[in-house]
Short mmCIF file of C-alpha atoms and ligand atoms in Angstrom, two decimals:
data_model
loop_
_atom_site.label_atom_id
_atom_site.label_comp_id
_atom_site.label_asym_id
_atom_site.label_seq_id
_atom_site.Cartn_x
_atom_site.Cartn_y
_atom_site.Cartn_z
CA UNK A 1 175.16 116.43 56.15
CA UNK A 2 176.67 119.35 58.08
CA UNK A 3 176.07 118.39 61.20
CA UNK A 4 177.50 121.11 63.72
CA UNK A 5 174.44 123.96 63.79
CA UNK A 6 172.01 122.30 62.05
CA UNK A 7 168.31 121.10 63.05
CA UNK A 8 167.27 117.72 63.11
CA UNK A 9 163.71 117.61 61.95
CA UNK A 10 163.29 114.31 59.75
CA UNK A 11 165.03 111.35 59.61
CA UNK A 12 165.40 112.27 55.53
CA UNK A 13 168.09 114.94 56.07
CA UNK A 14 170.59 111.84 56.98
CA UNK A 15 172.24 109.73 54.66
CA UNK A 16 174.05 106.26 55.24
CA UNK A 17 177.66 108.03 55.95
CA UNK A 18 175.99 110.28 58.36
CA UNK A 19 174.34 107.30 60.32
CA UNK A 20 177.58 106.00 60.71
CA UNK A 21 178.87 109.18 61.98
CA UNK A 22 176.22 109.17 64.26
CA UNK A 23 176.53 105.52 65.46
CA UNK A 24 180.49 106.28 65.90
CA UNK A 25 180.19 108.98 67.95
CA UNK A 26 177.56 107.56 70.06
CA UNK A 27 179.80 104.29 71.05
CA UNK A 28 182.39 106.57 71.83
CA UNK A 29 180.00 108.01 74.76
CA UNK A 30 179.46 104.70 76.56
CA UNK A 31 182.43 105.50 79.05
CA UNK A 32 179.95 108.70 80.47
CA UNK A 33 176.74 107.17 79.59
CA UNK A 34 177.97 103.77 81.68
CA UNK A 35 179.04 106.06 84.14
CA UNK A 36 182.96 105.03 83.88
CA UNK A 37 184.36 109.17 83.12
CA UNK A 38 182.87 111.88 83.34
CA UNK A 39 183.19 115.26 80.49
CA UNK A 40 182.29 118.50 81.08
CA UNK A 41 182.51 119.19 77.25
CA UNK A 42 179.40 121.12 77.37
CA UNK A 43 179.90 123.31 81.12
CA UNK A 44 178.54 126.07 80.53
CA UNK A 45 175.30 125.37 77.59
CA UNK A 46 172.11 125.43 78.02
CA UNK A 47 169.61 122.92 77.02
CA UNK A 48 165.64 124.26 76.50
CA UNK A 49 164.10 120.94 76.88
CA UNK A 50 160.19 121.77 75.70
CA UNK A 51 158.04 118.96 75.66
CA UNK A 52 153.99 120.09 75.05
CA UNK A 53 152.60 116.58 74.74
CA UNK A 54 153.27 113.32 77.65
CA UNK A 55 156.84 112.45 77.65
CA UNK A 56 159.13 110.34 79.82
CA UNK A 57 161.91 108.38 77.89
CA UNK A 58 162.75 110.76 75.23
CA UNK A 59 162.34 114.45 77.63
CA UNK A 60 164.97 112.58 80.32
CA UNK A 61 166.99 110.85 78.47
CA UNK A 62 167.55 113.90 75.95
CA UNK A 63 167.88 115.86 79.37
CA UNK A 64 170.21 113.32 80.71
CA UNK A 65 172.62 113.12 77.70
CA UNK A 66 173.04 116.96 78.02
CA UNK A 67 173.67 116.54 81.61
CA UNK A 68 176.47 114.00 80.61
CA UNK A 69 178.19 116.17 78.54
CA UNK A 70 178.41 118.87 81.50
CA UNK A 71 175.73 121.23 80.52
CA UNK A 72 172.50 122.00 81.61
CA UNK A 73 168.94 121.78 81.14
CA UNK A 74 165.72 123.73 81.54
CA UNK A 75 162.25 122.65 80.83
CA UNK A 76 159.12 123.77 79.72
CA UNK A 77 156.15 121.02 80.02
CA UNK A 78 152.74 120.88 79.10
CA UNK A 79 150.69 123.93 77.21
CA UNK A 80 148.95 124.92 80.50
CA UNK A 81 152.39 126.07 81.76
CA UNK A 82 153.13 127.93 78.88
CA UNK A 83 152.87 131.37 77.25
CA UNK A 84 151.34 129.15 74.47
CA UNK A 85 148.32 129.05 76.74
CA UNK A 86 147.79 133.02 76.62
CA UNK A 87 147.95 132.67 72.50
CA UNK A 88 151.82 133.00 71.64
CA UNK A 89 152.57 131.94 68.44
CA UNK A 90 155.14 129.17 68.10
CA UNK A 91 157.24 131.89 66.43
CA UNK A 92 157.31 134.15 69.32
CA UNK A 93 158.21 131.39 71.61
CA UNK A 94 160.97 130.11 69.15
CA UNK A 95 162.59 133.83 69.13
CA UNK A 96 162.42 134.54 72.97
CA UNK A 97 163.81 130.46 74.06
CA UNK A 98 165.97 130.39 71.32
CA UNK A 99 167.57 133.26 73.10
CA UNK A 100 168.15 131.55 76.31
CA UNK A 101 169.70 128.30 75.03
CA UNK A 102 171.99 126.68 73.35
CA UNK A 103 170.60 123.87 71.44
CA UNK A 104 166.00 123.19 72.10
CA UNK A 105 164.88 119.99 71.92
CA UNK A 106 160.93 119.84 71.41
CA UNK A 107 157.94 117.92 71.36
CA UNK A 108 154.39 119.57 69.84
CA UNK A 109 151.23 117.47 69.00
CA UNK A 110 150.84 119.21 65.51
CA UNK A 111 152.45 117.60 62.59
CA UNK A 112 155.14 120.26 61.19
CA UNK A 113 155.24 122.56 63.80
CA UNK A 114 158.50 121.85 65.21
CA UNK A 115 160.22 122.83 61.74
CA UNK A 116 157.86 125.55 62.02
CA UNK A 117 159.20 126.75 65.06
CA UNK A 118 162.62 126.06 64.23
CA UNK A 119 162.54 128.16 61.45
CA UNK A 120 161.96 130.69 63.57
CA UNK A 121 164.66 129.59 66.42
CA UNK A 122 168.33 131.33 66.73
CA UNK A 123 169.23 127.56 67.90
CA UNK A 124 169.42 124.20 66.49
CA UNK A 125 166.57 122.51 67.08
CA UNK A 126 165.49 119.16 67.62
CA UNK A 127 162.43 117.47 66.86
CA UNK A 128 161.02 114.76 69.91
CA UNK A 129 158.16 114.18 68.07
CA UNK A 130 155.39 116.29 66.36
CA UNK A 131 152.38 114.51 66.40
CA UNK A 132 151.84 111.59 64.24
CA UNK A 133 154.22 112.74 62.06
CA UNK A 134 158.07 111.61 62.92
CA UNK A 135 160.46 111.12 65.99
CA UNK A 136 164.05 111.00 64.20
CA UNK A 137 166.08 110.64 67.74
CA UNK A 138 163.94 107.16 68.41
CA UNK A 139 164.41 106.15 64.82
CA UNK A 140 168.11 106.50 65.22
CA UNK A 141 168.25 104.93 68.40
CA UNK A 142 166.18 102.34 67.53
CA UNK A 143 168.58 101.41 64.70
CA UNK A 144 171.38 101.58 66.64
CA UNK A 145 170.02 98.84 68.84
CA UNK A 146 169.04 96.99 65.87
CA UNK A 147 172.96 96.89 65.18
CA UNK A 148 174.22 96.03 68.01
CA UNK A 149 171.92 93.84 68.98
CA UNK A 150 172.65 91.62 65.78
CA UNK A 151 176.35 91.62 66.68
CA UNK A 152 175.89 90.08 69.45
CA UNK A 153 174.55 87.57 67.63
CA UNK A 154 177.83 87.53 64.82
CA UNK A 155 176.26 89.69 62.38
CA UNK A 156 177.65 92.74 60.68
CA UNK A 157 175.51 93.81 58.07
CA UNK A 158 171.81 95.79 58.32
CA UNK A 159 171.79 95.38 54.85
CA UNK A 160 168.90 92.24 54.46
CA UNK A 161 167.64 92.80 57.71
CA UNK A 162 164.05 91.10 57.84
CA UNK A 163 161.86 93.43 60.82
CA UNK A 164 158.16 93.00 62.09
CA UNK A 165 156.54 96.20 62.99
CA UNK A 166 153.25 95.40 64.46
CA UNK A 167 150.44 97.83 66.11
CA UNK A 168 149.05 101.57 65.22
CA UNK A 169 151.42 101.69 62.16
CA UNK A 170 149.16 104.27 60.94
CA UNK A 171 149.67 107.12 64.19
CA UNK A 172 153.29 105.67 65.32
CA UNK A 173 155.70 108.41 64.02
CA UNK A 174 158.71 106.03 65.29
CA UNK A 175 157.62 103.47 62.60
CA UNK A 176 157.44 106.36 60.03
CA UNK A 177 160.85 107.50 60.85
CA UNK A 178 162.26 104.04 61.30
CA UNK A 179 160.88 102.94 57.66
CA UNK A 180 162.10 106.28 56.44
CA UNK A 181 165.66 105.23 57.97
CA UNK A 182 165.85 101.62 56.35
CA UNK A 183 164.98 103.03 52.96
CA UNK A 184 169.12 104.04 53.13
CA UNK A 185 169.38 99.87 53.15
CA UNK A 186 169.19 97.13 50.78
CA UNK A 187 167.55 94.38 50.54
CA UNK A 188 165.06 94.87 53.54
CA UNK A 189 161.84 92.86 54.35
CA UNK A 190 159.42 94.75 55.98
CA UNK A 191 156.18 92.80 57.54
CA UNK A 192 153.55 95.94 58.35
CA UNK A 193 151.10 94.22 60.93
CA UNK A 194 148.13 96.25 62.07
CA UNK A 195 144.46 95.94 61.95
CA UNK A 196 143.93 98.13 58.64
CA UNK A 197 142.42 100.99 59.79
CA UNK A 198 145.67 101.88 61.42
CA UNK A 199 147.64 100.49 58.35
CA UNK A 200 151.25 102.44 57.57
CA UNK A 201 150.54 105.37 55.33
CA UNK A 202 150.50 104.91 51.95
CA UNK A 203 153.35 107.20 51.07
CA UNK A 204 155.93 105.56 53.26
CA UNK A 205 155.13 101.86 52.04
CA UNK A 206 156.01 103.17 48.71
CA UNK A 207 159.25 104.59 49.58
CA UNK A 208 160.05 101.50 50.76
CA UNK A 209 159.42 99.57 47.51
CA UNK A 210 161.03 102.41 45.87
CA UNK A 211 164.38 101.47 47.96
CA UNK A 212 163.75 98.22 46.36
CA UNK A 213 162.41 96.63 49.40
CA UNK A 214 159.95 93.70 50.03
CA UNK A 215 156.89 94.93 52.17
CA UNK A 216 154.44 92.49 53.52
CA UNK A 217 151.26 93.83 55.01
CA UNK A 218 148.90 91.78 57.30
CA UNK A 219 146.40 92.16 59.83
CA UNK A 220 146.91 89.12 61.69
CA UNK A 221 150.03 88.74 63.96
CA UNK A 222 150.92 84.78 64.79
CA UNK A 223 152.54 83.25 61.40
CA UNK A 224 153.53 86.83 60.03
CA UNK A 225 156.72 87.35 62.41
CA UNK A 226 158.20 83.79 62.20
CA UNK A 227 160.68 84.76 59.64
CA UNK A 228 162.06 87.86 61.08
CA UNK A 229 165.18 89.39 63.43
CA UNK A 230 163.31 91.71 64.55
CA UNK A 231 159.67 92.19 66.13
CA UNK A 232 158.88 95.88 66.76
CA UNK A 233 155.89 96.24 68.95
CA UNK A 234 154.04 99.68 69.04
CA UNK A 235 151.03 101.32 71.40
CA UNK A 236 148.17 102.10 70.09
CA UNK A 237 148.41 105.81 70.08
CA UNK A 238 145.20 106.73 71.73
CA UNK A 239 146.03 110.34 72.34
CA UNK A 240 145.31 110.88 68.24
CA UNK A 241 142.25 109.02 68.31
CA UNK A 242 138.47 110.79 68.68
CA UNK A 243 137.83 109.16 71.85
CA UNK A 244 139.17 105.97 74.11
CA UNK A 245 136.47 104.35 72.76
CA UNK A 246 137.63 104.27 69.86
CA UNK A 247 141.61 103.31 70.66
CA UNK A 248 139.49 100.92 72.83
CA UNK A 249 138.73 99.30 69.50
CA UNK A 250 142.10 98.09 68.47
CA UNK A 251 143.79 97.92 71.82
CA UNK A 252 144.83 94.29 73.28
CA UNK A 253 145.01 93.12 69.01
CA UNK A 254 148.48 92.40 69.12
CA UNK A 255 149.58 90.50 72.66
CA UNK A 256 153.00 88.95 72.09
CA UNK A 257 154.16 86.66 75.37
CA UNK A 258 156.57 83.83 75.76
CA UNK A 259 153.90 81.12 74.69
CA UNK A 260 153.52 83.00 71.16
CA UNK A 261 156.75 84.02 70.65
CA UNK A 262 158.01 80.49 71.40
CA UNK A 263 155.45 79.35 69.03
CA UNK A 264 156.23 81.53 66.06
CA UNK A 265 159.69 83.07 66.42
CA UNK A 266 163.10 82.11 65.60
CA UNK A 267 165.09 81.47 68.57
CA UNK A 268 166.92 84.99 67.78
CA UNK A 269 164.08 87.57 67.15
CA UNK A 270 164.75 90.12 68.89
CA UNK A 271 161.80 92.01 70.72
CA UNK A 272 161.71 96.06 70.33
CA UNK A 273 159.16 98.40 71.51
CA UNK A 274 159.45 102.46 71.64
CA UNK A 275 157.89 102.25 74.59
CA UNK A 276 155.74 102.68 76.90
CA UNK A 277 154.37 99.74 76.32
CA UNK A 278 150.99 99.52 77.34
CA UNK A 279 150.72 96.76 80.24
CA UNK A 280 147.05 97.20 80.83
CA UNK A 281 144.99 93.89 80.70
CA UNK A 282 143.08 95.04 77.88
CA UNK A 283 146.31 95.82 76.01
CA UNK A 284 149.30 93.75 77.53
CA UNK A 285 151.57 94.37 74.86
CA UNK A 286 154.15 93.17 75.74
CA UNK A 287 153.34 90.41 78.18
CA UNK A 288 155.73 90.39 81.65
CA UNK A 289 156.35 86.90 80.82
CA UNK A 290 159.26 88.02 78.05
CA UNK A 291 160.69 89.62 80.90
CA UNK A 292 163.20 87.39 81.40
CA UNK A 293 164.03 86.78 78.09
CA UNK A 294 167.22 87.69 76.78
CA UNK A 295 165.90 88.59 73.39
CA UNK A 296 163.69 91.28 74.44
CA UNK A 297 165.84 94.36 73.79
CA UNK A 298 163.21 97.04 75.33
CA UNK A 299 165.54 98.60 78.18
CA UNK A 300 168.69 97.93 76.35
CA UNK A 301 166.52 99.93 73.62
CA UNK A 302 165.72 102.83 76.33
CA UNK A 303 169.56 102.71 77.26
CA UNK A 304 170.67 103.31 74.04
CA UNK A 305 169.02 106.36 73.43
CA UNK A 306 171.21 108.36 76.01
CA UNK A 307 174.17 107.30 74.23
CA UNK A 308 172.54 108.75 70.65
CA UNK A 309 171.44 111.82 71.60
CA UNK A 310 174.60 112.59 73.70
CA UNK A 311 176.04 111.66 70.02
CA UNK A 312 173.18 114.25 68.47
CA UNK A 313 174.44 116.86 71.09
CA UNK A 314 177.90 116.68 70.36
CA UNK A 315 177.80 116.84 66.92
CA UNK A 316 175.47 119.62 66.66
CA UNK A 317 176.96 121.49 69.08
CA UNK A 318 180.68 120.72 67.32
CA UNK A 319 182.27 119.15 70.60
CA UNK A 320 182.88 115.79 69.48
CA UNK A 321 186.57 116.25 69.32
CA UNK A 322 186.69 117.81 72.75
CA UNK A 323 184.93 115.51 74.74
CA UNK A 324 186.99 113.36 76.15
CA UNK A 325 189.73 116.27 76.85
CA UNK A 326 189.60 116.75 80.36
CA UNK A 327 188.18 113.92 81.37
CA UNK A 328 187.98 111.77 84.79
CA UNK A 329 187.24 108.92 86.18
CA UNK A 330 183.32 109.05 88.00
CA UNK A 331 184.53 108.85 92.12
CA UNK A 332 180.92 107.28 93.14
CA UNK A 333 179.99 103.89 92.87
CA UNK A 334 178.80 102.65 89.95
CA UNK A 335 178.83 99.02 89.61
CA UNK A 336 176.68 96.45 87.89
CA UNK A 337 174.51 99.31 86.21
CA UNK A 338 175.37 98.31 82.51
N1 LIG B 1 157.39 107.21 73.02
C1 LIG B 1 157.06 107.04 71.61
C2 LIG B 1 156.58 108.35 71.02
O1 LIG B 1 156.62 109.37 71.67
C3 LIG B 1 156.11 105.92 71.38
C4 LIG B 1 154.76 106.05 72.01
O2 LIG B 1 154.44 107.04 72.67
O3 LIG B 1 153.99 105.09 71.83
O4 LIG B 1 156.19 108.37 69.87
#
């Protein structure tokens, strides 16, 4: 793909070679994201960060990448601060922001309105999520861990990855974008746990046995993710649900701790989660126990993602070549961060 002006909207416009491109470009950032130089590649640009639905990770980090390239950020959160409150259309809003930035990142509950508002924008656009439907930035950074995380461990080769994803596969748009993504590779196996109300759509399971993959679906968790390298927990996404009630329902189905995965992992899996994973008692995901071991990837996960969207920026933006022109060491102390 083109990258410099273009959206990103769907983790479908990218093939393999672009991937790579991204993946290059983002190791070449761990210098400023590891806080070793510092680039001011971007003084000057403006970032409209616009997030309408609850975001931490993704609104800073995306906000934090920009800052590393030397530009800066404004945001809009929430609808109740916004002129979408007073009935402006997402097209109005796209003409007027797109006006005062550079490059929008932004987050909407409805599936499809991001591209709806970027096709509107003067800007390139990029899509944090809209609704149940995808979250291409996670998907890439999420794959990007998956990479380097099986380095570590010797291996070079995503083709014949075997991955777990396990909890609302059926509202998670970083599973939909992620399975999207690993339809680019061979020879995948794909175990889709979830209770099966909140199975993986339909549509997406069969593009992955279109890319010639083999997808296993269960509703039970212990015995289905002993022959994996990766186990990718998800939240239950109650914000798309009726009520809590109802989330109430499926939350706490899926508990993985160091007792389980001792009991049905390989000694390598590797633990993912989007995050946030919900630590409630009645959920407790991700149990506190695997803090402590080295397996469970979640913050390396969350670190990565400043390194791929600086990557995202700079490509987009055309800068890539430029960034480390100009450069300096950081003056401040930054020791045992990374
Ligand atoms: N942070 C991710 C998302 O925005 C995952 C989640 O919220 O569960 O989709």
């Amino acid at each position: 793909m083109k990258f410099s002006g273009s959206h990103i909207l769907s983790i479908s416009q990218f093939d393999r070679g672009d991937i790579e491109r991204v993946f290059e470009v983002a190791d070449r950032m761990e210098p400023y994201a590891h806080r070793q130089r510092v680039t001011k590649v971007l003084d000057g640009a403006i970032l409209g960060n616009m997030f309408f639905e609850p975001s931490t990770r993704t609104r800073v980090s995306f906000g934090c990448a920009f800052n590393l390239l030397g530009g800066e950020v404004r945001e809009t959160t929430g609808f109740e601060t916004s002129a979408i409150a007073k009935g402006e259309s997402l097209y109005d809003t796209a003409r007027v922001l797109s006006g005062y930035s550079d490059v929008i990142v932004m987050r909407h509950p409805v599936s499809g309105s991001v591209a709806e508002f970027a096709a509107a924008s003067r800007v390139p656009v990029m899509n944090g999520g809209d609704g149940a439907n995808e979250h291409p930035s996670q998907a890439l950074l999420d794959l990007y861990t998956i990479r380097k995380e099986l380095q570590h461990q010797g291996r070079s080769d995503l083709d014949g990855l075997r991955i777990a994803m396990i909890g609302d596969l059926k509202y998670g748009r970083t599973v939909h974008s992620l399975c999207k993504l690993l339809c680019l590779y061979r020879n995948v196996t794909v175990v889709l746990i979830s209770p099966t109300e909140l199975q993986m759509p339909g549509a997406i399971v069969e593009q992955l046995r279109s890319a010639g993959h083999t997808v296993v679906e269960s509703d039970v968790m212990e015995g289905s993710i002993s022959k994996v390298d990766i186990a990718y927990s998800t939240r239950i996404q109650e914000e798309r649900f009726a009520d809590r009630a109802e989330a109430d329902l499926y939350r706490g189905r899926y508990r993985l701790n160091q007792a389980i995965y001792t009991r049905n992992c390989e000694p390598n899996t590797v633990i993912m989660h989007p995050l946030p994973r919900d630590s409630r008692s009645e959920a407790n995901e991700l149990d506190n126990d695997l803090n402590d071991n080295p397996n469970l990837a979640i913050f390396r996960q969350a670190d990565n993602g400043v390194l791929v969207r600086m990557a995202l920026f700079a490509l987009i933006l055309d800068v890539v070549d430029q960034v480390d022109k100009n450069a300096r060491d950081v003056n401040w102390y930054t020791e045992r961060r990374f």
